[in-house]
Short mmCIF file of N, CA and C in Angstrom, two decimals:
data_model
loop_
_atom_site.label_atom_id
_atom_site.label_comp_id
_atom_site.label_asym_id
_atom_site.label_seq_id
_atom_site.Cartn_x
_atom_site.Cartn_y
_atom_site.Cartn_z
N UNK A 1 22.40 5.83 2.53
CA UNK A 1 23.83 6.06 2.53
C UNK A 1 24.33 5.93 3.97
N UNK A 2 25.49 5.34 4.15
CA UNK A 2 26.10 5.18 5.47
C UNK A 2 26.11 6.52 6.20
N UNK A 3 25.80 6.51 7.50
CA UNK A 3 25.71 7.72 8.30
C UNK A 3 26.97 8.56 8.23
N UNK A 4 28.14 7.95 8.40
CA UNK A 4 29.38 8.70 8.36
C UNK A 4 29.62 9.29 6.98
N UNK A 5 29.39 8.50 5.94
CA UNK A 5 29.58 8.99 4.58
C UNK A 5 28.66 10.19 4.34
N UNK A 6 27.42 10.11 4.78
CA UNK A 6 26.47 11.21 4.58
C UNK A 6 27.00 12.48 5.24
N UNK A 7 27.59 12.35 6.43
CA UNK A 7 28.10 13.52 7.14
C UNK A 7 29.36 14.09 6.49
N UNK A 8 30.12 13.25 5.81
CA UNK A 8 31.40 13.70 5.28
C UNK A 8 31.42 13.89 3.76
N UNK A 9 30.37 13.50 3.08
CA UNK A 9 30.38 13.51 1.63
C UNK A 9 30.73 14.87 1.04
N UNK A 10 30.22 15.94 1.66
CA UNK A 10 30.48 17.28 1.12
C UNK A 10 31.88 17.78 1.43
N UNK A 11 32.68 16.97 2.10
CA UNK A 11 34.01 17.41 2.51
C UNK A 11 35.13 16.86 1.63
N UNK A 12 34.82 16.35 0.43
CA UNK A 12 35.86 15.86 -0.49
C UNK A 12 36.79 17.02 -0.82
N UNK A 13 38.09 16.80 -0.81
CA UNK A 13 39.03 17.90 -1.04
C UNK A 13 38.85 18.55 -2.41
N UNK A 14 39.14 19.83 -2.46
CA UNK A 14 38.90 20.62 -3.67
C UNK A 14 39.86 20.30 -4.81
N UNK A 15 41.02 19.72 -4.54
CA UNK A 15 41.95 19.46 -5.63
C UNK A 15 41.64 18.17 -6.37
N UNK A 16 40.58 17.47 -5.97
CA UNK A 16 40.07 16.33 -6.71
C UNK A 16 38.69 16.71 -7.24
N UNK A 17 38.29 16.15 -8.36
CA UNK A 17 36.92 16.34 -8.82
C UNK A 17 36.44 15.05 -9.47
N UNK A 18 35.14 14.82 -9.39
CA UNK A 18 34.57 13.65 -10.03
C UNK A 18 34.28 13.94 -11.49
N UNK A 19 34.66 13.00 -12.36
CA UNK A 19 34.31 13.11 -13.77
C UNK A 19 32.80 12.91 -13.87
N UNK A 20 32.09 13.78 -14.58
CA UNK A 20 30.62 13.73 -14.57
C UNK A 20 29.99 12.45 -15.11
N UNK A 21 30.65 11.74 -16.03
CA UNK A 21 30.03 10.54 -16.58
C UNK A 21 30.59 9.24 -16.03
N UNK A 22 31.87 9.21 -15.67
CA UNK A 22 32.46 7.97 -15.18
C UNK A 22 32.40 7.85 -13.67
N UNK A 23 32.18 8.96 -12.98
CA UNK A 23 32.18 9.01 -11.51
C UNK A 23 33.53 8.62 -10.92
N UNK A 24 34.59 8.71 -11.75
CA UNK A 24 35.95 8.47 -11.26
C UNK A 24 36.56 9.80 -10.85
N UNK A 25 37.43 9.77 -9.86
CA UNK A 25 38.10 10.99 -9.45
C UNK A 25 39.22 11.32 -10.40
N UNK A 26 39.33 12.59 -10.72
CA UNK A 26 40.42 13.08 -11.53
C UNK A 26 41.30 13.94 -10.64
N UNK A 27 42.58 13.91 -10.88
CA UNK A 27 43.51 14.66 -10.05
C UNK A 27 44.59 15.25 -10.93
N UNK A 28 45.11 16.43 -10.57
CA UNK A 28 46.19 17.01 -11.36
C UNK A 28 47.54 16.31 -11.14
N UNK A 29 47.59 15.38 -10.24
CA UNK A 29 48.83 14.65 -9.98
C UNK A 29 48.51 13.19 -9.70
N UNK A 30 49.50 12.35 -9.85
CA UNK A 30 49.33 10.92 -9.63
C UNK A 30 50.32 10.47 -8.56
N UNK A 31 49.83 9.75 -7.58
CA UNK A 31 50.69 9.12 -6.58
C UNK A 31 50.64 7.63 -6.82
N UNK A 32 51.74 7.03 -7.20
CA UNK A 32 51.76 5.61 -7.54
C UNK A 32 52.01 4.76 -6.31
N UNK A 33 50.96 4.29 -5.69
CA UNK A 33 51.11 3.40 -4.55
C UNK A 33 51.15 1.95 -5.00
N UNK A 34 50.62 1.66 -6.18
CA UNK A 34 50.54 0.29 -6.65
C UNK A 34 51.24 0.18 -7.99
N UNK A 35 51.80 -0.97 -8.27
CA UNK A 35 52.39 -1.18 -9.59
C UNK A 35 51.26 -1.35 -10.59
N UNK A 36 51.52 -1.04 -11.83
CA UNK A 36 50.54 -1.21 -12.88
C UNK A 36 49.41 -0.20 -12.85
N UNK A 37 49.59 0.92 -12.15
CA UNK A 37 48.52 1.91 -12.07
C UNK A 37 48.30 2.56 -13.44
N UNK A 38 47.06 2.71 -13.82
CA UNK A 38 46.72 3.41 -15.04
C UNK A 38 46.62 4.89 -14.69
N UNK A 39 47.54 5.70 -15.21
CA UNK A 39 47.61 7.11 -14.86
C UNK A 39 46.46 7.94 -15.37
N UNK A 40 45.61 7.41 -16.25
CA UNK A 40 44.51 8.19 -16.80
C UNK A 40 43.31 8.26 -15.88
N UNK A 41 43.03 7.23 -15.13
CA UNK A 41 41.89 7.25 -14.23
C UNK A 41 42.32 6.73 -12.88
N UNK A 42 42.05 7.51 -11.86
CA UNK A 42 42.38 7.10 -10.51
C UNK A 42 41.21 7.41 -9.59
N UNK A 43 41.24 6.82 -8.44
CA UNK A 43 40.31 7.13 -7.37
C UNK A 43 41.11 7.77 -6.25
N UNK A 44 40.49 8.67 -5.54
CA UNK A 44 41.08 9.16 -4.31
C UNK A 44 40.67 8.16 -3.24
N UNK A 45 41.62 7.77 -2.42
CA UNK A 45 41.34 6.82 -1.36
C UNK A 45 41.86 7.38 -0.05
N UNK A 46 41.14 7.08 1.01
CA UNK A 46 41.61 7.44 2.35
C UNK A 46 42.54 6.34 2.83
N UNK A 47 43.67 6.70 3.39
CA UNK A 47 44.55 5.71 3.99
C UNK A 47 43.80 5.03 5.14
N UNK A 48 43.25 5.85 6.03
CA UNK A 48 42.35 5.35 7.07
C UNK A 48 40.94 5.66 6.57
N UNK A 49 40.21 4.62 6.23
CA UNK A 49 38.87 4.78 5.66
C UNK A 49 37.94 5.50 6.63
N UNK A 50 36.93 6.17 6.08
CA UNK A 50 35.97 6.89 6.90
C UNK A 50 35.29 5.95 7.90
N UNK A 51 34.92 4.77 7.44
CA UNK A 51 34.27 3.80 8.33
C UNK A 51 35.21 3.38 9.45
N UNK A 52 36.47 3.13 9.11
CA UNK A 52 37.48 2.76 10.09
C UNK A 52 37.62 3.87 11.13
N UNK A 53 37.71 5.11 10.67
CA UNK A 53 37.82 6.25 11.59
C UNK A 53 36.61 6.32 12.51
N UNK A 54 35.45 6.16 11.95
CA UNK A 54 34.21 6.21 12.72
C UNK A 54 34.20 5.15 13.82
N UNK A 55 34.58 3.93 13.45
CA UNK A 55 34.54 2.81 14.41
C UNK A 55 35.67 2.86 15.44
N UNK A 56 36.72 3.62 15.16
CA UNK A 56 37.86 3.65 16.09
C UNK A 56 37.97 4.96 16.86
N UNK A 57 36.87 5.69 16.94
CA UNK A 57 36.86 6.90 17.76
C UNK A 57 36.20 8.11 17.12
N UNK A 58 36.09 8.11 15.81
CA UNK A 58 35.51 9.26 15.12
C UNK A 58 34.01 9.43 15.30
N UNK A 59 33.36 8.43 15.84
CA UNK A 59 31.91 8.50 16.03
C UNK A 59 31.53 9.65 16.97
N UNK A 60 32.45 10.07 17.81
CA UNK A 60 32.18 11.16 18.75
C UNK A 60 32.63 12.52 18.23
N UNK A 61 33.13 12.59 17.02
CA UNK A 61 33.62 13.86 16.48
C UNK A 61 32.47 14.79 16.15
N UNK A 62 32.73 16.09 16.27
CA UNK A 62 31.75 17.08 15.81
C UNK A 62 31.96 17.29 14.31
N UNK A 63 31.10 18.10 13.70
CA UNK A 63 31.16 18.30 12.24
C UNK A 63 32.49 18.86 11.78
N UNK A 64 33.06 19.75 12.55
CA UNK A 64 34.34 20.37 12.19
C UNK A 64 35.46 19.32 12.19
N UNK A 65 35.47 18.45 13.16
CA UNK A 65 36.49 17.39 13.22
C UNK A 65 36.32 16.41 12.06
N UNK A 66 35.09 16.06 11.74
CA UNK A 66 34.83 15.15 10.61
C UNK A 66 35.31 15.77 9.30
N UNK A 67 35.02 17.04 9.12
CA UNK A 67 35.42 17.74 7.89
C UNK A 67 36.95 17.80 7.80
N UNK A 68 37.61 18.10 8.92
CA UNK A 68 39.08 18.17 8.93
C UNK A 68 39.68 16.82 8.54
N UNK A 69 39.14 15.74 9.09
CA UNK A 69 39.65 14.41 8.76
C UNK A 69 39.43 14.09 7.28
N UNK A 70 38.24 14.35 6.79
CA UNK A 70 37.91 14.02 5.40
C UNK A 70 38.73 14.83 4.41
N UNK A 71 39.13 16.04 4.77
CA UNK A 71 39.86 16.92 3.86
C UNK A 71 41.37 16.88 4.03
N UNK A 72 41.87 16.12 4.96
CA UNK A 72 43.30 16.11 5.24
C UNK A 72 44.07 15.37 4.16
N UNK A 73 44.88 16.08 3.36
CA UNK A 73 45.63 15.41 2.30
C UNK A 73 46.61 14.37 2.82
N UNK A 74 46.99 14.46 4.08
CA UNK A 74 47.88 13.46 4.70
C UNK A 74 47.22 12.08 4.69
N UNK A 75 45.90 12.05 4.64
CA UNK A 75 45.15 10.80 4.66
C UNK A 75 44.63 10.41 3.28
N UNK A 76 45.13 11.02 2.23
CA UNK A 76 44.66 10.75 0.87
C UNK A 76 45.78 10.17 0.01
N UNK A 77 45.42 9.19 -0.80
CA UNK A 77 46.31 8.68 -1.85
C UNK A 77 45.48 8.44 -3.09
N UNK A 78 46.11 8.51 -4.23
CA UNK A 78 45.45 8.13 -5.47
C UNK A 78 45.60 6.61 -5.60
N UNK A 79 44.57 5.97 -6.12
CA UNK A 79 44.62 4.51 -6.20
C UNK A 79 43.96 4.00 -7.46
N UNK A 80 44.23 2.76 -7.77
CA UNK A 80 43.56 2.06 -8.87
C UNK A 80 42.11 1.83 -8.44
N UNK A 81 41.13 2.16 -9.28
CA UNK A 81 39.73 2.01 -8.87
C UNK A 81 39.37 0.63 -8.32
N UNK A 82 39.80 -0.45 -8.99
CA UNK A 82 39.47 -1.79 -8.52
C UNK A 82 40.08 -2.05 -7.14
N UNK A 83 41.33 -1.64 -6.96
CA UNK A 83 42.00 -1.85 -5.68
C UNK A 83 41.26 -1.08 -4.59
N UNK A 84 40.91 0.16 -4.87
CA UNK A 84 40.22 1.00 -3.91
C UNK A 84 38.86 0.43 -3.52
N UNK A 85 38.06 0.10 -4.50
CA UNK A 85 36.67 -0.26 -4.25
C UNK A 85 36.46 -1.72 -3.84
N UNK A 86 37.35 -2.60 -4.27
CA UNK A 86 37.13 -4.01 -4.03
C UNK A 86 38.12 -4.60 -3.02
N UNK A 87 39.39 -4.32 -3.20
CA UNK A 87 40.39 -4.94 -2.33
C UNK A 87 40.58 -4.19 -1.01
N UNK A 88 40.70 -2.86 -1.07
CA UNK A 88 40.92 -2.11 0.16
C UNK A 88 39.62 -1.79 0.86
N UNK A 89 38.68 -1.21 0.13
CA UNK A 89 37.40 -0.85 0.71
C UNK A 89 37.63 -0.14 2.03
N UNK A 90 37.03 -0.58 3.12
CA UNK A 90 37.22 0.04 4.43
C UNK A 90 38.02 -0.88 5.36
N UNK A 91 38.77 -1.81 4.77
CA UNK A 91 39.48 -2.79 5.57
C UNK A 91 40.71 -2.21 6.28
N UNK A 92 41.07 -2.83 7.39
CA UNK A 92 42.31 -2.47 8.08
C UNK A 92 43.47 -3.04 7.27
N UNK A 93 44.71 -2.54 7.51
CA UNK A 93 45.84 -2.94 6.65
C UNK A 93 46.04 -4.43 6.47
N UNK A 94 45.98 -5.24 7.52
CA UNK A 94 46.25 -6.67 7.36
C UNK A 94 45.29 -7.32 6.38
N UNK A 95 44.02 -7.04 6.49
CA UNK A 95 43.04 -7.64 5.58
C UNK A 95 43.25 -7.13 4.15
N UNK A 96 43.50 -5.84 4.01
CA UNK A 96 43.75 -5.26 2.69
C UNK A 96 44.98 -5.88 2.04
N UNK A 97 46.08 -5.97 2.78
CA UNK A 97 47.33 -6.52 2.23
C UNK A 97 47.13 -7.98 1.84
N UNK A 98 46.42 -8.73 2.66
CA UNK A 98 46.14 -10.14 2.35
C UNK A 98 45.33 -10.26 1.06
N UNK A 99 44.30 -9.44 0.92
CA UNK A 99 43.48 -9.47 -0.30
C UNK A 99 44.30 -9.03 -1.52
N UNK A 100 45.13 -8.01 -1.34
CA UNK A 100 45.95 -7.50 -2.44
C UNK A 100 46.92 -8.57 -2.93
N UNK A 101 47.54 -9.29 -2.02
CA UNK A 101 48.51 -10.33 -2.38
C UNK A 101 47.87 -11.46 -3.18
N UNK A 102 46.58 -11.68 -3.01
CA UNK A 102 45.87 -12.74 -3.73
C UNK A 102 45.35 -12.25 -5.08
N UNK A 103 45.59 -10.98 -5.39
CA UNK A 103 45.10 -10.41 -6.65
C UNK A 103 46.26 -10.25 -7.63
N UNK A 104 45.98 -9.66 -8.77
CA UNK A 104 47.04 -9.41 -9.76
C UNK A 104 47.77 -8.10 -9.49
N UNK A 105 47.38 -7.39 -8.43
CA UNK A 105 48.00 -6.12 -8.08
C UNK A 105 49.02 -6.32 -6.97
N UNK A 106 49.94 -5.37 -6.86
CA UNK A 106 50.96 -5.44 -5.81
C UNK A 106 51.40 -4.02 -5.47
N UNK A 107 51.88 -3.83 -4.27
CA UNK A 107 52.49 -2.56 -3.92
C UNK A 107 53.79 -2.40 -4.69
N UNK A 108 54.13 -1.17 -5.02
CA UNK A 108 55.45 -0.90 -5.57
C UNK A 108 56.48 -1.22 -4.49
N UNK A 109 57.71 -1.47 -4.89
CA UNK A 109 58.77 -1.88 -3.96
C UNK A 109 58.86 -0.93 -2.76
N UNK A 110 58.72 -1.48 -1.56
CA UNK A 110 58.85 -0.70 -0.34
C UNK A 110 57.62 0.06 0.09
N UNK A 111 56.60 0.11 -0.76
CA UNK A 111 55.42 0.93 -0.46
C UNK A 111 54.46 0.27 0.52
N UNK A 112 54.53 -1.04 0.68
CA UNK A 112 53.61 -1.72 1.58
C UNK A 112 53.85 -1.30 3.03
N UNK A 113 55.08 -1.40 3.48
CA UNK A 113 55.40 -0.99 4.85
C UNK A 113 55.18 0.52 5.00
N UNK A 114 55.50 1.28 3.97
CA UNK A 114 55.27 2.73 4.00
C UNK A 114 53.78 3.03 4.19
N UNK A 115 52.93 2.26 3.51
CA UNK A 115 51.48 2.41 3.67
C UNK A 115 51.05 2.12 5.11
N UNK A 116 51.54 1.03 5.68
CA UNK A 116 51.18 0.67 7.06
C UNK A 116 51.66 1.76 8.03
N UNK A 117 52.87 2.27 7.83
CA UNK A 117 53.38 3.35 8.68
C UNK A 117 52.52 4.61 8.56
N UNK A 118 52.11 4.94 7.35
CA UNK A 118 51.25 6.11 7.15
C UNK A 118 49.90 5.91 7.82
N UNK A 119 49.36 4.71 7.74
CA UNK A 119 48.09 4.37 8.40
C UNK A 119 48.20 4.64 9.91
N UNK A 120 49.29 4.20 10.52
CA UNK A 120 49.50 4.41 11.95
C UNK A 120 49.64 5.90 12.26
N UNK A 121 50.37 6.62 11.43
CA UNK A 121 50.55 8.06 11.64
C UNK A 121 49.22 8.81 11.58
N UNK A 122 48.37 8.45 10.63
CA UNK A 122 47.06 9.11 10.51
C UNK A 122 46.21 8.80 11.74
N UNK A 123 46.19 7.54 12.14
CA UNK A 123 45.42 7.15 13.32
C UNK A 123 45.89 7.92 14.56
N UNK A 124 47.20 8.04 14.73
CA UNK A 124 47.74 8.76 15.88
C UNK A 124 47.42 10.25 15.80
N UNK A 125 47.52 10.82 14.61
CA UNK A 125 47.24 12.25 14.43
C UNK A 125 45.84 12.60 14.92
N UNK A 126 44.89 11.70 14.68
CA UNK A 126 43.50 11.98 15.03
C UNK A 126 43.06 11.28 16.32
N UNK A 127 43.99 10.70 17.04
CA UNK A 127 43.66 10.07 18.32
C UNK A 127 42.74 8.87 18.17
N UNK A 128 42.85 8.17 17.06
CA UNK A 128 42.01 7.00 16.80
C UNK A 128 42.67 5.74 17.35
N UNK A 129 41.86 4.82 17.78
CA UNK A 129 42.35 3.58 18.37
C UNK A 129 43.01 2.68 17.33
N UNK A 130 44.10 2.06 17.73
CA UNK A 130 44.77 1.07 16.89
C UNK A 130 44.47 -0.35 17.36
N UNK A 131 43.57 -0.49 18.32
CA UNK A 131 43.18 -1.79 18.82
C UNK A 131 42.60 -2.63 17.68
N UNK A 132 42.99 -3.88 17.62
CA UNK A 132 42.52 -4.83 16.60
C UNK A 132 43.00 -4.50 15.19
N UNK A 133 44.04 -3.68 15.04
CA UNK A 133 44.56 -3.37 13.72
C UNK A 133 45.70 -4.27 13.29
N UNK A 134 46.28 -5.06 14.19
CA UNK A 134 47.34 -6.03 13.88
C UNK A 134 48.44 -5.41 13.02
N UNK A 135 48.98 -4.28 13.47
CA UNK A 135 49.98 -3.55 12.71
C UNK A 135 51.23 -4.39 12.46
N UNK A 136 51.75 -5.05 13.47
CA UNK A 136 52.95 -5.87 13.28
C UNK A 136 52.69 -7.01 12.29
N UNK A 137 51.54 -7.65 12.37
CA UNK A 137 51.20 -8.71 11.41
C UNK A 137 51.07 -8.15 10.01
N UNK A 138 50.54 -6.94 9.89
CA UNK A 138 50.43 -6.30 8.56
C UNK A 138 51.80 -6.07 7.96
N UNK A 139 52.75 -5.61 8.79
CA UNK A 139 54.10 -5.38 8.29
C UNK A 139 54.77 -6.69 7.89
N UNK A 140 54.52 -7.75 8.62
CA UNK A 140 55.06 -9.06 8.24
C UNK A 140 54.45 -9.51 6.92
N UNK A 141 53.17 -9.25 6.73
CA UNK A 141 52.47 -9.63 5.48
C UNK A 141 53.02 -8.86 4.28
N UNK A 142 53.65 -7.72 4.54
CA UNK A 142 54.24 -6.93 3.45
C UNK A 142 55.43 -7.62 2.81
N UNK A 143 56.05 -8.55 3.52
CA UNK A 143 57.28 -9.19 3.00
C UNK A 143 56.97 -10.27 2.01
#
């Protein structure tokens, strides 16, 4: 298992739980970031992926900082499982948006730029580098 994931795996927020047979996350609420979301099964997704955080400064965090990042609801959204696992994965916004546009999925109206803004806010909150994130290009790709 990836080193960062191993360190943070036990820090999944308490208001989500994994279904024992499907391994999908269940939540008492639904946040619709994508059109066509199936409200019955969702995944919890990090706006700034754990790998992204690790590579942009989180590698030097102590256990307490890692746990705080992993549990911060500000960095969590509910997502469509396929979008989460295949299209977004641990990609930065520009790559994710490009992959999403080539799929049958799309952001709900106005949510693409909102997602990019939230990504920047999370990165700034944790002092993570935005180098090589192409934020302006990501926002242009939202149009």
